[in-house]
XYZ file of C-alpha atoms in Angstrom:
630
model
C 50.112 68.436 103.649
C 53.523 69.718 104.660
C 54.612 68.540 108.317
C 54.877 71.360 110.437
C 58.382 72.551 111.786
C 59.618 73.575 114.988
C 63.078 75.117 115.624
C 64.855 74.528 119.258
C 67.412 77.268 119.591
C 70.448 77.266 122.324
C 70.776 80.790 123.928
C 74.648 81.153 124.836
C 77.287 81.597 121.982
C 74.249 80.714 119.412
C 71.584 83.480 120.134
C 74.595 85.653 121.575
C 78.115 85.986 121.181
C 79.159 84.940 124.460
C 78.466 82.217 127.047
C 76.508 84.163 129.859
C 77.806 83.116 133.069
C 80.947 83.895 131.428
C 79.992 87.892 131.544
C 78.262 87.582 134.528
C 81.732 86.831 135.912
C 82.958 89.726 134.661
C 80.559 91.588 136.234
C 80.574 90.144 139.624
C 83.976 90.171 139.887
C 84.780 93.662 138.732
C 87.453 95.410 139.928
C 88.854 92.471 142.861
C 92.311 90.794 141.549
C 91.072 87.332 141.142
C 88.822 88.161 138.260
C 90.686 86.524 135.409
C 91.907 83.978 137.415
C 88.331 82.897 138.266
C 87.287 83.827 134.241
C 89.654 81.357 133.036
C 88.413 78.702 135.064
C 85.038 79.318 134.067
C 85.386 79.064 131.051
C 87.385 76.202 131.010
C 84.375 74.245 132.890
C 82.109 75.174 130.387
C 83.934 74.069 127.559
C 84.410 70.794 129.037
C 80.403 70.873 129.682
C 80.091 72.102 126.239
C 81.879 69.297 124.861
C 80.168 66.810 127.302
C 83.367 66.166 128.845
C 82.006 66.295 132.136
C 78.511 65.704 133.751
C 76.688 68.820 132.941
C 75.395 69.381 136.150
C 78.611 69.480 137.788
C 79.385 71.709 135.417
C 76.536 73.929 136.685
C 77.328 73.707 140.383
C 80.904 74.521 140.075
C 80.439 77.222 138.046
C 78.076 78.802 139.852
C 80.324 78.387 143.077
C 82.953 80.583 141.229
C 80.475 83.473 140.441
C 79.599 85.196 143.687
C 77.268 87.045 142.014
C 73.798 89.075 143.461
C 70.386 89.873 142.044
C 71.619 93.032 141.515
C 74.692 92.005 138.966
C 71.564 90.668 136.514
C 70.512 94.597 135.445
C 73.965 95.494 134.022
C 74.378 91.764 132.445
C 71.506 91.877 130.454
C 72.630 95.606 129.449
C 76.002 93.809 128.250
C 74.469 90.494 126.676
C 71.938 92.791 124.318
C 74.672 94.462 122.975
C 76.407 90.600 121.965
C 73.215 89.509 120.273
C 75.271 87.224 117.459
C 74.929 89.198 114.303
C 73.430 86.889 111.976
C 70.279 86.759 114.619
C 70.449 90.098 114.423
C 70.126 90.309 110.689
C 67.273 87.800 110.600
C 64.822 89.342 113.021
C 62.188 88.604 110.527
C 62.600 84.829 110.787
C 62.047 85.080 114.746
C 58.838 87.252 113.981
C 57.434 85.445 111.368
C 57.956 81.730 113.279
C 57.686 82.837 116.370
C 54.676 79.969 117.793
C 57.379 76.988 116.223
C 60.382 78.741 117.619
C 62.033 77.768 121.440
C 64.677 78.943 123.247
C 66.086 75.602 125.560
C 68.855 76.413 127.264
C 70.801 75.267 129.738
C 71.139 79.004 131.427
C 69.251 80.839 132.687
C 65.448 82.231 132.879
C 66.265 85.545 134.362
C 68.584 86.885 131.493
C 67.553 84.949 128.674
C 63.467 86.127 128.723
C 64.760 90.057 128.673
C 67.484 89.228 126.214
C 65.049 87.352 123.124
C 61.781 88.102 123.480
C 62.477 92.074 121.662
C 63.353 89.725 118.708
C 60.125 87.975 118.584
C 60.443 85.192 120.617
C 57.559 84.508 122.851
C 58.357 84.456 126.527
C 56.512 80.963 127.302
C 58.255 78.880 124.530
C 61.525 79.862 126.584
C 62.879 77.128 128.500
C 65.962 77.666 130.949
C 66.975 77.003 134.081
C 66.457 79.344 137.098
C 68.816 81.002 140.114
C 67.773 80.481 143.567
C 69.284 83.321 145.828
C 69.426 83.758 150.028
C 67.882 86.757 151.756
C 70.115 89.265 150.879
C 69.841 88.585 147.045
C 72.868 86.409 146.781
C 72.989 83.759 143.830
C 73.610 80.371 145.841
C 72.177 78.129 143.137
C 69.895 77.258 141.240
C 66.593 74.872 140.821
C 67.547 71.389 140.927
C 63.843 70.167 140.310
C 64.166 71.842 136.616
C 64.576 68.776 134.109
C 66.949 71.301 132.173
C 69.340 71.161 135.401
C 70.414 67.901 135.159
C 72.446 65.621 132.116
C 70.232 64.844 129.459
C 67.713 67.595 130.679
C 67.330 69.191 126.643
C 66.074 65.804 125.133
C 63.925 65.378 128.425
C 62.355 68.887 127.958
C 61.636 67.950 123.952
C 60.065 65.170 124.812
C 57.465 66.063 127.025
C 56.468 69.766 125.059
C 55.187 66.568 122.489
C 55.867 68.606 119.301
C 53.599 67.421 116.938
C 55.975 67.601 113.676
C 59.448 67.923 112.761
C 62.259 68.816 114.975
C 65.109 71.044 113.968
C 67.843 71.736 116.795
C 70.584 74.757 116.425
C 73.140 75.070 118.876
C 77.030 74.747 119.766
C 77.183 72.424 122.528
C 76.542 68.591 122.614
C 73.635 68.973 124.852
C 72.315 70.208 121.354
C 73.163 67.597 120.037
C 71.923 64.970 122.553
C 68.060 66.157 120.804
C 68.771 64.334 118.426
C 70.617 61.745 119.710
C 68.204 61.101 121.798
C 65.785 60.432 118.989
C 63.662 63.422 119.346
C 64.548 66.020 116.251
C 65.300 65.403 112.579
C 68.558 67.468 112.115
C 70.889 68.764 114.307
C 72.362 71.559 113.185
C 76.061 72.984 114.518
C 76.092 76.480 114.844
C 79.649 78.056 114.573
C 79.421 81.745 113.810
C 80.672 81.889 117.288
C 82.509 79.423 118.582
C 83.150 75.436 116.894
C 83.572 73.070 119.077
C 84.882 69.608 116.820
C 83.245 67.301 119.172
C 80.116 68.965 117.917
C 80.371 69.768 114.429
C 81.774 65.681 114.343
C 78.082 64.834 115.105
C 76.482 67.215 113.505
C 73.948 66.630 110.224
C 75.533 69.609 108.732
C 77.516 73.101 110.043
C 76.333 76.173 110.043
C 78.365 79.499 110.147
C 75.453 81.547 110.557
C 71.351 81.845 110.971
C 71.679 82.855 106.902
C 73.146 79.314 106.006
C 70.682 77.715 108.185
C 67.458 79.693 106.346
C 69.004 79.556 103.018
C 69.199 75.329 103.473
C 65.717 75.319 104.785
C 64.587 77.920 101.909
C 62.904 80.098 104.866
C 65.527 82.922 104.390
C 63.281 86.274 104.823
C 66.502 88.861 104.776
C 68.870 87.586 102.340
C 68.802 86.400 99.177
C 72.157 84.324 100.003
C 74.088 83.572 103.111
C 76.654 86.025 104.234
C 79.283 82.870 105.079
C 78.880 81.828 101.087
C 80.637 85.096 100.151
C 84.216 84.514 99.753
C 86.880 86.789 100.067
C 90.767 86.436 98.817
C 92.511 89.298 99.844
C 96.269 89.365 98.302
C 99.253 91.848 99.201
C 99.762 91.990 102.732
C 96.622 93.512 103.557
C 96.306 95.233 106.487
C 94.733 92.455 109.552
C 91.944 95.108 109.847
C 89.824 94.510 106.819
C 90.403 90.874 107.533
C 88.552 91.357 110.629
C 85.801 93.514 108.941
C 84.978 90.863 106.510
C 84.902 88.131 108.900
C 82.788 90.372 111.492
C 80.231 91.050 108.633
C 80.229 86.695 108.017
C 82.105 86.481 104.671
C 84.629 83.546 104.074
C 87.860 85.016 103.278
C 91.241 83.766 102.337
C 94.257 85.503 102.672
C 97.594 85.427 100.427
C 100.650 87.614 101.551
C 101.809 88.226 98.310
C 100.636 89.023 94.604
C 99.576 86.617 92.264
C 100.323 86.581 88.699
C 97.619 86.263 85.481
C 97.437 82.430 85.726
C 97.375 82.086 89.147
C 94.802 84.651 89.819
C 92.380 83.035 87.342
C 92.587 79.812 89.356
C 92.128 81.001 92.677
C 89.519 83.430 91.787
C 86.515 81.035 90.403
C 84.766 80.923 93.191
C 85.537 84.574 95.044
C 83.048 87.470 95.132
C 84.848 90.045 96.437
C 89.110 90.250 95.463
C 91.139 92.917 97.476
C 94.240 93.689 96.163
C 96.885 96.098 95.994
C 99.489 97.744 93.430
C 101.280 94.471 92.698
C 98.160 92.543 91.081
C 97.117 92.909 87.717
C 93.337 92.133 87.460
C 93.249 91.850 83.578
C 90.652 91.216 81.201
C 91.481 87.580 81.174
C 91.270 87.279 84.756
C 88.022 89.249 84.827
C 86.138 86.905 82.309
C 86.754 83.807 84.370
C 85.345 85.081 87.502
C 81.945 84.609 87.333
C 81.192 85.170 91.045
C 83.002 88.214 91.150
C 80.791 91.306 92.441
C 83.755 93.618 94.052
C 87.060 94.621 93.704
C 88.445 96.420 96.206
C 91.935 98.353 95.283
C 93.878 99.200 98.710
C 95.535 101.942 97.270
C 94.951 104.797 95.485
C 95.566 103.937 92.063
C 93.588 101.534 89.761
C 95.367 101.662 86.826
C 96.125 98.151 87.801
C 92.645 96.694 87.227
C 91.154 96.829 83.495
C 88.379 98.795 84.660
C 85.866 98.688 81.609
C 85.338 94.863 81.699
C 85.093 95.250 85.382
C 82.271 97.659 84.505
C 80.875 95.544 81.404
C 81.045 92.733 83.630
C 79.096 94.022 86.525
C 81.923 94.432 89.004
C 82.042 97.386 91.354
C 85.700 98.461 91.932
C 86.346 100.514 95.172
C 89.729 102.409 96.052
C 91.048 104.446 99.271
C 90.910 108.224 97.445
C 92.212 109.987 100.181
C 93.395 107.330 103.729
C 97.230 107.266 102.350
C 97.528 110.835 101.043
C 99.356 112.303 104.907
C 101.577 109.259 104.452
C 102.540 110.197 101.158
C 103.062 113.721 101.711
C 105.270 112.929 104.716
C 107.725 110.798 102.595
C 107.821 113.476 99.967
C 108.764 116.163 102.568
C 111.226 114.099 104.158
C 113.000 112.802 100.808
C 113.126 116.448 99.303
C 114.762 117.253 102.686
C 117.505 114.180 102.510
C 118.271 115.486 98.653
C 119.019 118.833 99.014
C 121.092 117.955 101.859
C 123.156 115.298 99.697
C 122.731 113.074 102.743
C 121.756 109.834 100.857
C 125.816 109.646 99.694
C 126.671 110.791 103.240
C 124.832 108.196 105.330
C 126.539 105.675 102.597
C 130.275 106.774 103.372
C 129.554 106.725 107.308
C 128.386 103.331 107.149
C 132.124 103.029 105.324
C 133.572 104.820 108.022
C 134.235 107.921 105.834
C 133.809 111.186 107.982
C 133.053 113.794 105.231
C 132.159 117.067 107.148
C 130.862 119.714 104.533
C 128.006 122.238 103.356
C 129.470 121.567 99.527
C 125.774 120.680 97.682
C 123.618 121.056 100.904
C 120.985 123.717 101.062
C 117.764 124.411 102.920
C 114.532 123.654 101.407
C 113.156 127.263 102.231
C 112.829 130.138 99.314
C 113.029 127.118 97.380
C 110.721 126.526 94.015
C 108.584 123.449 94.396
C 107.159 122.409 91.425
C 104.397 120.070 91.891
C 102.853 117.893 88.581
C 99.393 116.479 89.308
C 97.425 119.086 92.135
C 94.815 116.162 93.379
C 94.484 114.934 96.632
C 98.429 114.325 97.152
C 99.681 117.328 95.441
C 97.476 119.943 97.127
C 98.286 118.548 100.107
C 101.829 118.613 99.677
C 101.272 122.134 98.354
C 100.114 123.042 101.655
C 102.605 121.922 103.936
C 105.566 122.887 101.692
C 104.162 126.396 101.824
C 104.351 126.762 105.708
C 107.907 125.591 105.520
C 108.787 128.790 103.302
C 108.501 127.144 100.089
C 107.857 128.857 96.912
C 104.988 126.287 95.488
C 104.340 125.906 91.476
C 101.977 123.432 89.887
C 100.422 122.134 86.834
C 97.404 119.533 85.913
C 95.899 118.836 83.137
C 92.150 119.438 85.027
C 91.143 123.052 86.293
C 92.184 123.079 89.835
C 91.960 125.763 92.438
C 95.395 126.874 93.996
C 95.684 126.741 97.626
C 97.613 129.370 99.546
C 100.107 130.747 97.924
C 100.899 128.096 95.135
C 100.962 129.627 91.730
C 99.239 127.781 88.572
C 101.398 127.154 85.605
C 100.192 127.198 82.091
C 101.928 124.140 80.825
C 104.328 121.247 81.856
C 107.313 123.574 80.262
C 106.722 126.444 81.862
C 107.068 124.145 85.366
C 109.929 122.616 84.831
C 111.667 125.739 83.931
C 110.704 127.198 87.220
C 111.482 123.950 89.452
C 114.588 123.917 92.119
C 112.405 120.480 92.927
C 110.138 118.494 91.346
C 107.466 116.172 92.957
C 105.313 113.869 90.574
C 102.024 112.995 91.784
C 99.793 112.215 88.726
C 97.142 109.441 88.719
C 97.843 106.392 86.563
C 95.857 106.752 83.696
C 97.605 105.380 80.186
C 98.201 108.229 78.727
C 100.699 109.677 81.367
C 103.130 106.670 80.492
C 106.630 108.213 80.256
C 105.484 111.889 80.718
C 108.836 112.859 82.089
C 111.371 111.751 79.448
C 114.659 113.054 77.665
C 113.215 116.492 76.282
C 111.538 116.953 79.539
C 114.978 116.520 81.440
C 116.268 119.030 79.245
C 113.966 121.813 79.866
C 114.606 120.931 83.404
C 116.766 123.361 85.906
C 120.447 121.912 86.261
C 121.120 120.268 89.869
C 117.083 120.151 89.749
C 115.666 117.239 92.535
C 113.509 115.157 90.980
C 110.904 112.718 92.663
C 108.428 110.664 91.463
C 106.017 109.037 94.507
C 103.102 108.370 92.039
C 103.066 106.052 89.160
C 105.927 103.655 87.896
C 105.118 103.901 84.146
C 105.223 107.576 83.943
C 109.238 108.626 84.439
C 111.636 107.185 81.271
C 113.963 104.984 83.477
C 116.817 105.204 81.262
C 115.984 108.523 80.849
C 116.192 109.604 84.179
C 119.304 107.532 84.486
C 121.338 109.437 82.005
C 120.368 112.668 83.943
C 121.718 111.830 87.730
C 124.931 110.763 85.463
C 125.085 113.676 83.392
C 124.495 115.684 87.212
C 121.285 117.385 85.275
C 119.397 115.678 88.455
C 121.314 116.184 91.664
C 119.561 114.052 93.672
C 116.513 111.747 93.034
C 113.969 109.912 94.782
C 111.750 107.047 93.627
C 109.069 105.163 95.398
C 107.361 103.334 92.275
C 108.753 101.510 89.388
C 107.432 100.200 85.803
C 108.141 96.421 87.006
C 108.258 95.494 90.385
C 108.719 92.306 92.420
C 105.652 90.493 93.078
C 106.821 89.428 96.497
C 108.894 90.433 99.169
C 111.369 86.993 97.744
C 111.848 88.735 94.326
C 115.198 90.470 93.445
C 114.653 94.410 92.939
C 115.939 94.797 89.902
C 115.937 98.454 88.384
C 118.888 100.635 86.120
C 118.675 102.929 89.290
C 120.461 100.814 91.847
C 123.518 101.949 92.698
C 123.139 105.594 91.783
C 124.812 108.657 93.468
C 122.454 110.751 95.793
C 119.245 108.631 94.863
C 116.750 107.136 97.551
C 114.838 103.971 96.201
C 111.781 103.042 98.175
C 109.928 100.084 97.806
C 106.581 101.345 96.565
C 105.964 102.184 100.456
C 105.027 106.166 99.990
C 101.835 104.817 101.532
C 102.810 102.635 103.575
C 102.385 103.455 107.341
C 100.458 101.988 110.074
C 97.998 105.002 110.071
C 97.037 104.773 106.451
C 97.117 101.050 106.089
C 94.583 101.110 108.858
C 92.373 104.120 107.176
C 92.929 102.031 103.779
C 91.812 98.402 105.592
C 88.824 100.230 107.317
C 87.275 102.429 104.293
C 87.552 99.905 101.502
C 86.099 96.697 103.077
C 83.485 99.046 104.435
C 82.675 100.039 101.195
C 81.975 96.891 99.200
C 80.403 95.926 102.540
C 78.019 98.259 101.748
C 77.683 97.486 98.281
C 77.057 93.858 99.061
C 74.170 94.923 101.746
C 72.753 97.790 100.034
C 73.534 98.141 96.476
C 75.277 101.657 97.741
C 77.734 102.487 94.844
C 79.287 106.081 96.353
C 82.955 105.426 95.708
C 83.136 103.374 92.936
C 85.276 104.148 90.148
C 84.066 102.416 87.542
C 79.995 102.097 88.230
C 77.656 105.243 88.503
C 77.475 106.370 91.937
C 74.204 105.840 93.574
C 73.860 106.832 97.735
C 71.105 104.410 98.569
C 68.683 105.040 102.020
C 68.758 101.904 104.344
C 66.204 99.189 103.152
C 62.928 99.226 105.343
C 60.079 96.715 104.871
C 60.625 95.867 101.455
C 62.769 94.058 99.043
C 65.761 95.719 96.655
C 66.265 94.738 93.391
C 69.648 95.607 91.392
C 69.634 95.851 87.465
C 72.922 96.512 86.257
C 72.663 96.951 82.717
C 73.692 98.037 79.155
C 73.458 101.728 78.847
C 70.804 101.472 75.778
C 67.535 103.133 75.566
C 64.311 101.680 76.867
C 65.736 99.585 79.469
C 64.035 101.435 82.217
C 60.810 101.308 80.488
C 61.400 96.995 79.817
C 62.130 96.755 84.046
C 58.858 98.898 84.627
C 57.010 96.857 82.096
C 57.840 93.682 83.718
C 56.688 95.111 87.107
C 53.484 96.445 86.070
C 52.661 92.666 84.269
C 53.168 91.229 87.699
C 51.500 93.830 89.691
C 54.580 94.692 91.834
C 54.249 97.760 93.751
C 57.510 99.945 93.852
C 58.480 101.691 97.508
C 60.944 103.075 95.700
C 63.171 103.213 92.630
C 66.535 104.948 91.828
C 68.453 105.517 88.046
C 72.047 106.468 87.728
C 73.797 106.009 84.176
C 77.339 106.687 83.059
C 78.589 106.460 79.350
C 78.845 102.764 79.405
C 76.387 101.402 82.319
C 72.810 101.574 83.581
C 72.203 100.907 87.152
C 68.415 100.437 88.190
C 67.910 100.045 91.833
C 64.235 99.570 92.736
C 62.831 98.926 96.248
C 59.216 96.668 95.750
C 56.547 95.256 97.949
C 58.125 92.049 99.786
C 55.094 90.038 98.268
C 55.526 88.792 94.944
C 55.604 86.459 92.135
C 59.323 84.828 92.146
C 59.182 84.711 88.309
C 59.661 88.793 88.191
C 63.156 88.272 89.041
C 63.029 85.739 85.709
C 61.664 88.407 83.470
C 64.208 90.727 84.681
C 66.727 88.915 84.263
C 65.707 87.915 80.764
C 65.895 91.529 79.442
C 68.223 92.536 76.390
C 71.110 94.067 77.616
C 71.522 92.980 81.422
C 74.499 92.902 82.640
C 73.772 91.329 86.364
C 71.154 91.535 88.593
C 70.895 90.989 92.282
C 68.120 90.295 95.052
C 68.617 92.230 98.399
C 66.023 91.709 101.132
């Protein structure tokens, strides 16, 4: 017969965030000029406690000196503490239901705040163990009760020892009055709990580290939320990305690794064994190559617009959902546009230049206003319509063409073809997506057919302009002025020499690939993307994925998800039901979405089952990758 378990939780900075006199502190101290002063040295006492640097309670007594605090200060702490519950408890409310007889809260805090703060998660009020305040008359905290065992040093293994637990001992916590448990004789692992704070004197003695609840289930096999532990999922994020979605991924309890610049075919393969999710941005080519050695690989996110830089069928034959920012760059992009047609009309580029050369050159010779002008926009997507817009209002005459239908805004007039634009065009602004087949769309002939003196700028796709092409037209003066923002080979890093047959050009701006690049979109980018494969990760969501059908998914409520990403052949649907029917699964609900390559099969069961269904699903002909979310 299996020896029963019992779990001994700490309460501060393991069940919350936060050590709780800490915030009581805050509190207390609101609004008087001391407050951080007093904070600091607070929180320096307990981490000395913490550490078991100092008697613990002295520890106790002086911080409680510093407080100053009243009954009435409790109310609006426990308010603040349930809204630091540490996420991975959070996430695991089921494991604090389902074991809640084996599970106690010891703590070396206190009684009044910890009872209101775990027993809505299951725990049961009597298996909480803390220490309580004593206050005066007037409701004033002076102390606390120095008869409670958990008051003085070595109070947790005291308190273990006489509850007499009749099987095995399991102790999570942060501090080393965790750890003395177990020292002390009295559990069989101790188990350091860092999700929110590591302390090395504790992890050094611990019998093995834990990042979150989710490790700590999944080594125990008693995980009842998640099929694998958030703090397993690594992350490499290349490019620069902005520190937001670093802090996203970390916040949800993913690993992730960060490289500031690009990495080439080789060195992506290496580094990307092991990674589940890869965020990148222009500079990164996710090949096929690179796809086929990433086994673990469930996301890519693209911080950009454009994906032409990941080879998005084997993404999609390989199960990998690939997520881009549509539409959290476009302002930035427009902006830039604006301002560059602006600089070229004016002929300013050269006239900055010869200032900086001390050449005063005061003239209106080649300068001109952008109003009554013809804009001629190519691609009329999220960029172009945009830019549409705005150019309008500034008394711009506003021509476009795409290859897909697209409704004109305002004013702007629809061309027939790509000729009859560039006939029409004082400027010309290139914003087409970077699909293969717009490589070198703008070449000699289409310079010809051009206006002379046109502006031409291209803020969209490196591949699609004929560089020498273009060259031999700001020569010739067929381009007056020209602005470029992408390139058909660019540096991988920041250290890499810009090398390009348009340096050195008259009346040209070159931009490194920055059209995008402000703090405002960055931040949209770093917010929307990560959120994204967040959700794909937790749900199985797939609304904003280029490559996989898009599915919207309701949030998962007492039951478990399965995810069958398949082959799009027939009779798959009818092999997944087959295999539920032999095992007598009932489905809560189930959800189809196929595009011309893929099938994806989402299907919400019962949370009681036979573990060999997930065999037999993932046995059928024709899967591609399947996935358990609970």
């Amino acid at each position: 017969m299996e020896e029963r378990k019992f779990f001994v939780i700490d309460f501060d900075s393991t069940f919350t965030k936060v050590e709780a006199l800490d915030v009581l502190c805050e509190v207390s101290l609101e609004g008087r000029p001391e407050k951080e002063e007093v904070l600091q040295k607070i929180k320096d006492i307990t981490d000395l406690g913490m550490e078991g640097s100092i008697d613990f309670r002295e520890s106790l007594k002086r911080r409680l000196d510093l407080l100053q605090a009243h009954k009435n200060h409790l109310p609006p702490l426990i308010e603040r503490l349930n809204k630091l519950i540490t996420k991975s408890v959070k996430r695991n409310k089921d494991f604090f239901e389902t074991y809640s007889d084996n599970i106690f809260i010891i703590s070396n805090g206190f009684k009044e705040f910890i009872v209101p703060i775990v027993t809505p998660h299951g725990v049961k009020a009597e298996n909480v163990f803390a220490n309580e305040f004593r206050f005066d008359d007037k409701g004033n905290i002076i102390g606390f009760d120095e008869n409670n065992i958990l008051s003085k040093s070595n109070g947790k293994p005291a308190l273990i020892k006489s509850l007499n637990l009749d099987g095995e001992v399991y102790v999570i916590g942060d501090g080393y009055t965790d750890y003395e448990i177990k020292a002390a004789g009295f559990a069989k692992k101790f188990y350091a709990f860092t999700e929110n704070v590591s302390r090395k004197k504790v992890t050094d003695k611990a019998d093995h580290i834990t990042p979150s609840f989710d490790e700590f289930l999944y080594m125990n096999k008693m995980n009842t939320t998640l099929s694998y532990p958030k703090n397993r999922i690594k992350v490499l994020l290349l490019e620069n990305i902005h520190p937001r979605a670093i802090e996203i991924l970390k916040e949800e309890g993913y690993q992730v690794e960060v490289h500031a610049a690009g990495l080439d075919e080789d060195e992506l393969i290496e580094r990307i064994k092991d990674v589940s999710i890869l965020g990148i941005r222009s500079k990164t080519q996710v090949t096929k190559k690179v796809l086929e050695s990433a086994q673990r690989l469930i996301s890519i996110g693209a911080f950009c617009i454009g994906t032409n830089q990941i080879d998005l069928e084997t993404a999609e034959k390989k199960g990998v959902a690939v997520f881009n920012a549509p539409f959290s760059n476009t302002r930035s992009v427009v902006e830039l546009a604006i301002g560059e047609m602006i600089l070229l009309i004016r002929n300013l580029p050269d006239k900055i230049a010869k200032m900086h050369d001390g050449v005063w050159n005061k003239s209106a010779n080649n300068s001109f206003e952008i109003r009554g002008k013809n804009l001629g926009i190519i691609g009329y997507g999220n960029i172009g319509s945009q830019l549409s817009v705005l150019a309008e209002s500034m008394g711009m005459k506003v021509h476009f063409f795409d290859v897909e239908e697209k409704l004109a805004l305002g004013n702007a007039t629809k061309c027939n073809s790509l000729d009859e634009l560039l006939a029409v065009s004082d400027i010309l602004s290139l914003h087409v997506d970077g699909r293969k087949s717009n490589k070198n769309i703008i070449g000699a002939a289409e310079f010809k057919k051009m206006k002379d003196g046109v502006i031409f700028m291209n803020l969209s796709r490196g591949h699609i302009v004929d560089i020498k092409a273009l060259k031999d037209a700001i020569v010739s003066k067929k381009v007056s002025g020209c602005s470029v923002d992408v390139f058909p080979h660019e540096p991988i890093s920041n250290n890499e020499e810009f090398m390009s047959e348009l340096r050195g050009l008259p009346n040209t701006i070159l931009t490194p690939h920055i059209g995008g690049s402000t703090l405002e979109a960055q931040e949209n980018i770093a917010t929307y993307v990560p959120n994204k494969m967040i959700e794909y990760v937790n749900t199985g969501s797939t609304s904003g994925s280029v490559n996989f059908p898009n599915v919207t998914l309701p949030l998962l409520k007492e039951a478990h998800r399965l995810l069958h990403i398949h082959e799009n052949i027939p009779g798959i649907m009818a092999k997944i039901n087959q295999v539920f029917a032999k095992h007598e699964i009932n489905v809560v609900g189930q959800y189809l979405k196929t595009n011309e390559l893929t099938g994806y099969v989402i299907a919400d069961i019962n949370k009681k089952y036979d573990k060999e269904v997930l065999t037999d699903l993932k046995a059928i002909e024709g899967t591609i990758r399947f996935r358990v979310l609970y």
